[in-house]
XYZ file of C-alpha atoms in Angstrom:
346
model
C 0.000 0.000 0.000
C 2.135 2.743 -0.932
C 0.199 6.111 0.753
C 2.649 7.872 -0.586
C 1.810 7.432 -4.015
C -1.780 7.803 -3.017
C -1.143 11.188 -1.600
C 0.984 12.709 -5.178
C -2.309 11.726 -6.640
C -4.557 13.694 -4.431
C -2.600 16.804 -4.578
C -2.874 16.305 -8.615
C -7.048 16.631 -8.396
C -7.805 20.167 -7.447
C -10.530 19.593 -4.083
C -11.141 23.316 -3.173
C -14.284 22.948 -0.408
C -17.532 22.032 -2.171
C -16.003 21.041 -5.015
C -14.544 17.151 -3.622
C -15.957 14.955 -6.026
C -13.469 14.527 -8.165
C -10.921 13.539 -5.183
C -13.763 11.764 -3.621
C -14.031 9.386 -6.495
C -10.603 9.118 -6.878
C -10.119 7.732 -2.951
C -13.124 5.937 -3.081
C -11.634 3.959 -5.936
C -8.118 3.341 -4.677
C -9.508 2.383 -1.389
C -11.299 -0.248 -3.103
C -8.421 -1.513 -5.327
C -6.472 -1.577 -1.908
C -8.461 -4.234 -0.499
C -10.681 -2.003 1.903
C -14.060 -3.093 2.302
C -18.048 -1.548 3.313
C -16.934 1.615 1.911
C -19.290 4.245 2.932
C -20.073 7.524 0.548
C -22.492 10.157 1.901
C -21.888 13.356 -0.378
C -18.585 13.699 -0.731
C -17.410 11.856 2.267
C -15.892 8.279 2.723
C -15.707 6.373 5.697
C -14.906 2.512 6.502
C -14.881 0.721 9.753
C -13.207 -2.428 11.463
C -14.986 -5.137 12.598
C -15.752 -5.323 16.145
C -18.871 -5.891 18.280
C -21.764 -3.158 18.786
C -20.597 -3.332 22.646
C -17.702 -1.761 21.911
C -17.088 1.933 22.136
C -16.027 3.981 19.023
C -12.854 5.847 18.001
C -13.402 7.762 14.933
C -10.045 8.819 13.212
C -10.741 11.761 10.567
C -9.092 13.967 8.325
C -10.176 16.407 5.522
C -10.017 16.274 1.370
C -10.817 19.679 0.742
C -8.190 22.419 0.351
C -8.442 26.509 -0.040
C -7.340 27.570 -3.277
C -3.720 28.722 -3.929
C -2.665 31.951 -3.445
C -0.336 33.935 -5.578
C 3.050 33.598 -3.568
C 3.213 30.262 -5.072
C 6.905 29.710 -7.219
C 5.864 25.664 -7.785
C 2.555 24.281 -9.871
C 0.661 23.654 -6.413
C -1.222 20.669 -8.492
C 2.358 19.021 -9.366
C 3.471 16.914 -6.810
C 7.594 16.665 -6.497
C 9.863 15.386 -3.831
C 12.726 17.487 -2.805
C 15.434 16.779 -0.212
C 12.853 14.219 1.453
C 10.129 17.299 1.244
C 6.537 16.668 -0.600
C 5.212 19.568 -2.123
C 1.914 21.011 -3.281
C -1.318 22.197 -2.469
C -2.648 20.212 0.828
C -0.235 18.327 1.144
C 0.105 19.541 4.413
C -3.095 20.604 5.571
C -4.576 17.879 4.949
C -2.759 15.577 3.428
C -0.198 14.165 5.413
C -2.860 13.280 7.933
C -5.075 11.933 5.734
C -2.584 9.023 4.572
C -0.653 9.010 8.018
C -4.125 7.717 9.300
C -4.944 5.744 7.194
C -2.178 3.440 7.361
C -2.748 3.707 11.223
C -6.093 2.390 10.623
C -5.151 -0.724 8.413
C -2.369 -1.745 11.028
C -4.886 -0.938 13.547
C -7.268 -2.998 12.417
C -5.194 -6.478 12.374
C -6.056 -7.545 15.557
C -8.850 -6.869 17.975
C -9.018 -3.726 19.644
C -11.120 -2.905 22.797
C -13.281 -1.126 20.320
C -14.711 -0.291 16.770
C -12.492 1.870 14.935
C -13.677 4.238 12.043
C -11.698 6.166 9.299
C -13.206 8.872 7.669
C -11.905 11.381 5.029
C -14.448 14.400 4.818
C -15.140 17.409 2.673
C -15.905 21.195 3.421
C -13.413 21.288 6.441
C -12.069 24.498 5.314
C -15.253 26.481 5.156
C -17.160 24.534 8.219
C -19.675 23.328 5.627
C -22.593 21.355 6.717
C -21.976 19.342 3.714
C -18.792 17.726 5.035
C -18.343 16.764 8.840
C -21.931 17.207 9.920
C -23.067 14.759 6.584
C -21.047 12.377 7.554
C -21.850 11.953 11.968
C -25.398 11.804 10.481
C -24.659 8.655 8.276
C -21.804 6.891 10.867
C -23.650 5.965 14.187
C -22.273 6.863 17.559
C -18.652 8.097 18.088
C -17.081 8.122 21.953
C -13.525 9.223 20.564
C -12.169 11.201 17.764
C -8.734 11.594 16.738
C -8.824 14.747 14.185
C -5.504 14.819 11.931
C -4.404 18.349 11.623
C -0.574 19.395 11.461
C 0.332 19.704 14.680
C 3.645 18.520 14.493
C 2.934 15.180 16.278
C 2.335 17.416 19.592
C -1.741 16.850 20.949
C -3.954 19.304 20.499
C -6.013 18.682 24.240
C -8.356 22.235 23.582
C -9.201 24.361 20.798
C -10.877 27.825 20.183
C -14.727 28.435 18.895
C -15.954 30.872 17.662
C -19.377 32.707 18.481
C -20.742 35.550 16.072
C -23.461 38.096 18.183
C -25.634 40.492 16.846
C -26.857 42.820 19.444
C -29.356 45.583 19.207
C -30.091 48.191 21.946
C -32.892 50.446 21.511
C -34.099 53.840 22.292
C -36.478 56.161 21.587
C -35.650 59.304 18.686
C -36.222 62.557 19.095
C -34.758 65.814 17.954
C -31.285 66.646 19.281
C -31.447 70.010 20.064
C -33.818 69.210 22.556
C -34.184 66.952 25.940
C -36.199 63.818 23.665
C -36.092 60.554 23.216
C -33.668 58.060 24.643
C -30.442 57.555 22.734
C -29.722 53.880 22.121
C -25.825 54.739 21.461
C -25.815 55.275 25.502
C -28.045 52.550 26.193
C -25.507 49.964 23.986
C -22.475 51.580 25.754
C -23.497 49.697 29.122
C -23.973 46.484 27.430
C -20.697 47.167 25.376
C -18.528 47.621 28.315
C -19.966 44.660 30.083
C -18.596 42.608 26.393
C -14.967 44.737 26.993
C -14.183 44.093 31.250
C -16.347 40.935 31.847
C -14.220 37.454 32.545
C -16.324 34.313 32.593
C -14.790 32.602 35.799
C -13.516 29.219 34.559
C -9.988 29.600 32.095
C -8.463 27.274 30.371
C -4.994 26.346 30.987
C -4.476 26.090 27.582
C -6.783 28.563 25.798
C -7.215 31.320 28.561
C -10.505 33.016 29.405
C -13.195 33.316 27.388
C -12.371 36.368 24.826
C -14.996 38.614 23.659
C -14.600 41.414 21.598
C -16.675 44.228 19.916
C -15.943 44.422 16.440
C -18.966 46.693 14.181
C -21.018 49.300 15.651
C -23.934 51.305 13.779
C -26.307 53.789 14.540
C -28.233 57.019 13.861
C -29.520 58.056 10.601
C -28.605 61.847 10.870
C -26.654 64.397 13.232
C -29.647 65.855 14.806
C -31.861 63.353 15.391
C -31.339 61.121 18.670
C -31.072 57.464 17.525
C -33.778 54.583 18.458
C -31.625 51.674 17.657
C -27.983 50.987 17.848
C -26.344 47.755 16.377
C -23.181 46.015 17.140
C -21.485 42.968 16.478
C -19.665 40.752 18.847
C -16.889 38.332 17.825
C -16.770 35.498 20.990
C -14.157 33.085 21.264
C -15.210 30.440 23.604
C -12.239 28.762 25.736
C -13.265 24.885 25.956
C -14.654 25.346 29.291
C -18.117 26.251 28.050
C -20.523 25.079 25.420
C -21.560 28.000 22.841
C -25.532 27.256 24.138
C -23.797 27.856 27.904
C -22.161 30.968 26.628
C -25.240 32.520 25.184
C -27.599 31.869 27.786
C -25.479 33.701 30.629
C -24.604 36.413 28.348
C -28.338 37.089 27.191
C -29.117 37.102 30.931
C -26.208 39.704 31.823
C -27.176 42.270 28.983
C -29.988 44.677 28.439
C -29.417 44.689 24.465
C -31.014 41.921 22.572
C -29.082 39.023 21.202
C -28.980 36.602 18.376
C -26.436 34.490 17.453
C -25.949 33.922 14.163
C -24.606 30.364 15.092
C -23.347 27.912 17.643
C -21.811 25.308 15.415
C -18.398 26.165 16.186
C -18.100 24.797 19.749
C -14.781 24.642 21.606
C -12.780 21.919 23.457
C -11.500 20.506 26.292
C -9.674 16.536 26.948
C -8.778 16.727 30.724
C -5.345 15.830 31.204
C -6.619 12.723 33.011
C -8.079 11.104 29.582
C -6.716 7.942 28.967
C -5.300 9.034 25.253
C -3.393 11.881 27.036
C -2.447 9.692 29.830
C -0.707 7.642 26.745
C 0.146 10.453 24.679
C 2.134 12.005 27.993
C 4.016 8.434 28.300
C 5.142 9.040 24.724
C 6.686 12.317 24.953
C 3.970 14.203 23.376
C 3.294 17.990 24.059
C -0.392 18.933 24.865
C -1.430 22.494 24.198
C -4.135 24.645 23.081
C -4.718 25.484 19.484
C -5.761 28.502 18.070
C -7.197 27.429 14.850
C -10.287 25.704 14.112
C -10.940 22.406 12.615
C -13.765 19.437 12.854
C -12.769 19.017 16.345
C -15.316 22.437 16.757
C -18.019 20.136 14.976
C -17.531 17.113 17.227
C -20.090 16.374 20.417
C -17.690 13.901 21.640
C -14.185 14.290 23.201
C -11.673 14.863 20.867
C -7.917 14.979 20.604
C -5.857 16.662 17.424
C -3.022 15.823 16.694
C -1.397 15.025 12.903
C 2.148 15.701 11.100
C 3.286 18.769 9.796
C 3.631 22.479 10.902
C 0.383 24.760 10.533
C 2.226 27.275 9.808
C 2.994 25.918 6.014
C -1.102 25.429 5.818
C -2.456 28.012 3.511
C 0.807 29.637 2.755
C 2.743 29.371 -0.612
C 4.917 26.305 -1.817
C 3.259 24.473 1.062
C 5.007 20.802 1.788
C 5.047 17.318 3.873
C 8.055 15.783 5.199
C 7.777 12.293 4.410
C 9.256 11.767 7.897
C 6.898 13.597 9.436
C 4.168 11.409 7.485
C 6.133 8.426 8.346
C 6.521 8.849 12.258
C 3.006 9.731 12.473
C 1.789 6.499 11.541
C 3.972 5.209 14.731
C 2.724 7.566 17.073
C -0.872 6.747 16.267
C -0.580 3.364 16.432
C 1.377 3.498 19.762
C -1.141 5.869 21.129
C -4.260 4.525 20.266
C -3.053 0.225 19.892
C -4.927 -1.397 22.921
C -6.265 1.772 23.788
C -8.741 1.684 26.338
C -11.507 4.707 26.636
C-alpha cells in the first residue's frame, strides 16, 4: 500500500471545499483496489470501519479532502506533486494531506487484531469552510462516536483544547427625538453599558491552555442623521469560547447579563476541552507528546464527543505558498498513532 503514491495523486485533483468529487471518487476507488471493504459515501465523504462488536465503544479517526485555493506567492505548480530533499510539495499536502494518509495506514495496522473497540476512518469534505456538507453529513450517516482523533498538522504534539468561535448580533434600543432638545432616549448610551460589560467581563472558569473566554466588539452602527437622537444601535460581537463552556452555555449567561437583545448567528463552532486525566493523554504524555491549546479551528469544533488533534506537519505551512510534507513527518506519524491509540482503552 504505498500512501505515498496515493497522496501525489490527491494533490494532482484540485478539491477546493464544495467542489470534492473529483478527489472523492478518486479515494473511493483506490480504497477499493487496496483491499478495503463496506466503503461508505455520503456526499462527498468516505468512511470505513473495522470489525468489532456493537458493545464496543467507538474511536473515529478523521481527516479532511478539501483544500483553499492557492494563493499567488506560489513559485511551484501547487497541483504538481515533487519530492525534494525528502520534502513533498503542493497544495494540501500539508493541511490535509499528510494526515489523511498518516491515518490511514494507522487504521489498516490498527485494524489487524482486535481492539477494545470499533475503529472508524473517515476522510471528509468542506473542512475548510465549516460546511454542513462535510463533517456534519457524515456523523449523520456513521452511528455513535465516543472518541475522535482529528488529523491536523500539529507537528505530532496533541492538540487537548481548541478555540470556537461565536458571532453576536446585538441591538439596543431607544427612543428618537430631535437633538437640540431633551427627547427621546439615545440607544448609542443605552448599547455603551452592554458594550462595556462585552470589553471588562471574565467568565470565571480559564483554560490552561486557551485562557478566558475572549470577547470582543468588532462593528457598531447607529443614527440616521446628526440631529436626530437614535432609536436603535447595532453592534457585532466576535466570541471566542475557551473549551470550558458550550456555545448554548455561553449565550444563555450572556443574554441574561445584557440589556441589548441578542442573536447568534450560530453555535456550530463549539470549543474543546480533553482533561489531562483522559486515557489518550495519559498515553500520549508516556510518549513524549506535548499537549497544548490550538488557536485554529478544525472538525474538532463540529464534534459532540471528546476529541484529541493531533497530525504531522507544521500549521504554519497550511495556507501559505509552496506548502510541503516531510515524508518523515508522514512516516513517524503512523507510529505515534498506532502506539497511542493500539490497545487503547476509553
Amino acid at each position: 500500500m504505498d500512501t505515498i503514491d496515493l497522496l501525489q495523486n490527491l494533490i494532482r485533483i484540485p478539491s477546493f471545499s464544495r467542489e470534492e468529487g473529483s478527489l472523492c471518487d478518486y479515494l473511493e476507488k483506490w480504497l477499493t483496489d487496496n483491499g478495503f471493504q463496506d466503503i461508505h459515501r455520503i456526499g462527498n465523504n468516505l468512511w470505513m470501519e473495522s470489525e468489532a462488536p456493537s458493545w464496543k465503544p467507538t474511536i473515529l479517526l478523521n481527516a479532511h479532502i478539501d483544500t483553499v485555493k492557492p494563493n499567488h506567492g506560489y513559485t511551484r505548480d501547487p497541483f504538481s506533486p515533487q519530492i525534494e530533499n525528502g520534502k513533498l510539495y503542493g497544495l494540501g499536502s500539508n493541511d490535509d494531506g499528510g494526515s489523511l494518509v498518516a491515518l490511514l495506514e494507522a487504521y489498516s495496522e490498527l485494524k489487524k487484531k482486535p481492539q477494545p473497540y470499533r475503529l472508524v476512518y473517515s476522510a471528509t469534505a468542506e473542512e475548510e469552510v465549516c460546511g454542513k456538507g462535510g463533517f456534519d453529513l457524515f456523523l449523520q450517516d456513521v452511528g455513535n462516536i465516543d472518541f475522535g482523533v482529528i488529523g491536523e498538522p500539529t507537528g505530532m504534539n496533541m492538540a487537548v483544547a481548541e478555540k470556537g468561535l461565536m458571532v453576536l448580533d446585538c441591538v439596543a434600543r431607544g427612543k428618537s427625538g430631535h437633538a437640540a432638545r431633551e427627547e427621546g432616549v439615545n440607544a448609542i448610551y443605552e448599547a455603551l453599558t452592554d458594550i462595556d460589560w462585552f470589553r471588562h467581563f471574565r467568565f470565571p472558569r480559564v483554560s490552561e491552555y486557551l485562557g478566558p473566554v475572549k470577547m470582543s466588539v468588532t462593528m457598531i452602527a447607529a443614527g440616521t442623521q446628526h440631529n436626530v437622537v437614535p432609536d436603535e444601535c447595532r453592534f457585532v460581537v466576535d466570541v471566542r469560547p475557551n473549551g470550558m463552556y458550550s456555545n448554548p452555555e455561553l449565550l444563555g449567561l450572556i443574554k441574561e447579563a445584557v440589556k441589548c437583545e441578542v442573536k447568534e448567528r450560530s453555535t456550530r463552532i463549539g470549543s474543546s476541552h480533553l482533561p489531562t486525566s483522559h486515557p489518550v493523554v495519559v498515553r500520549g504524555l508516556s510518549l513524549g507528546l506535548q499537549p497544548f491549546g490550538s488557536p485554529t479551528t478544525s472538525n474538532q469544533a463540529l464534534c459532540p464527543f471528546p476529541t484529541l488533534k493531533i497530525g504531522p506537519g507544521d500549521s504554519a505551512r497550511s495556507h501559505g505558498p509552496d506548502e510541503y510534507i516531510c515524508l518523515s513527518e508522514i512516516e513517524e506519524a503512523v507510529n505515534v498513532y498506532v502506539k497511542l491509540l493500539d490497545g487503547l482503552e476509553i
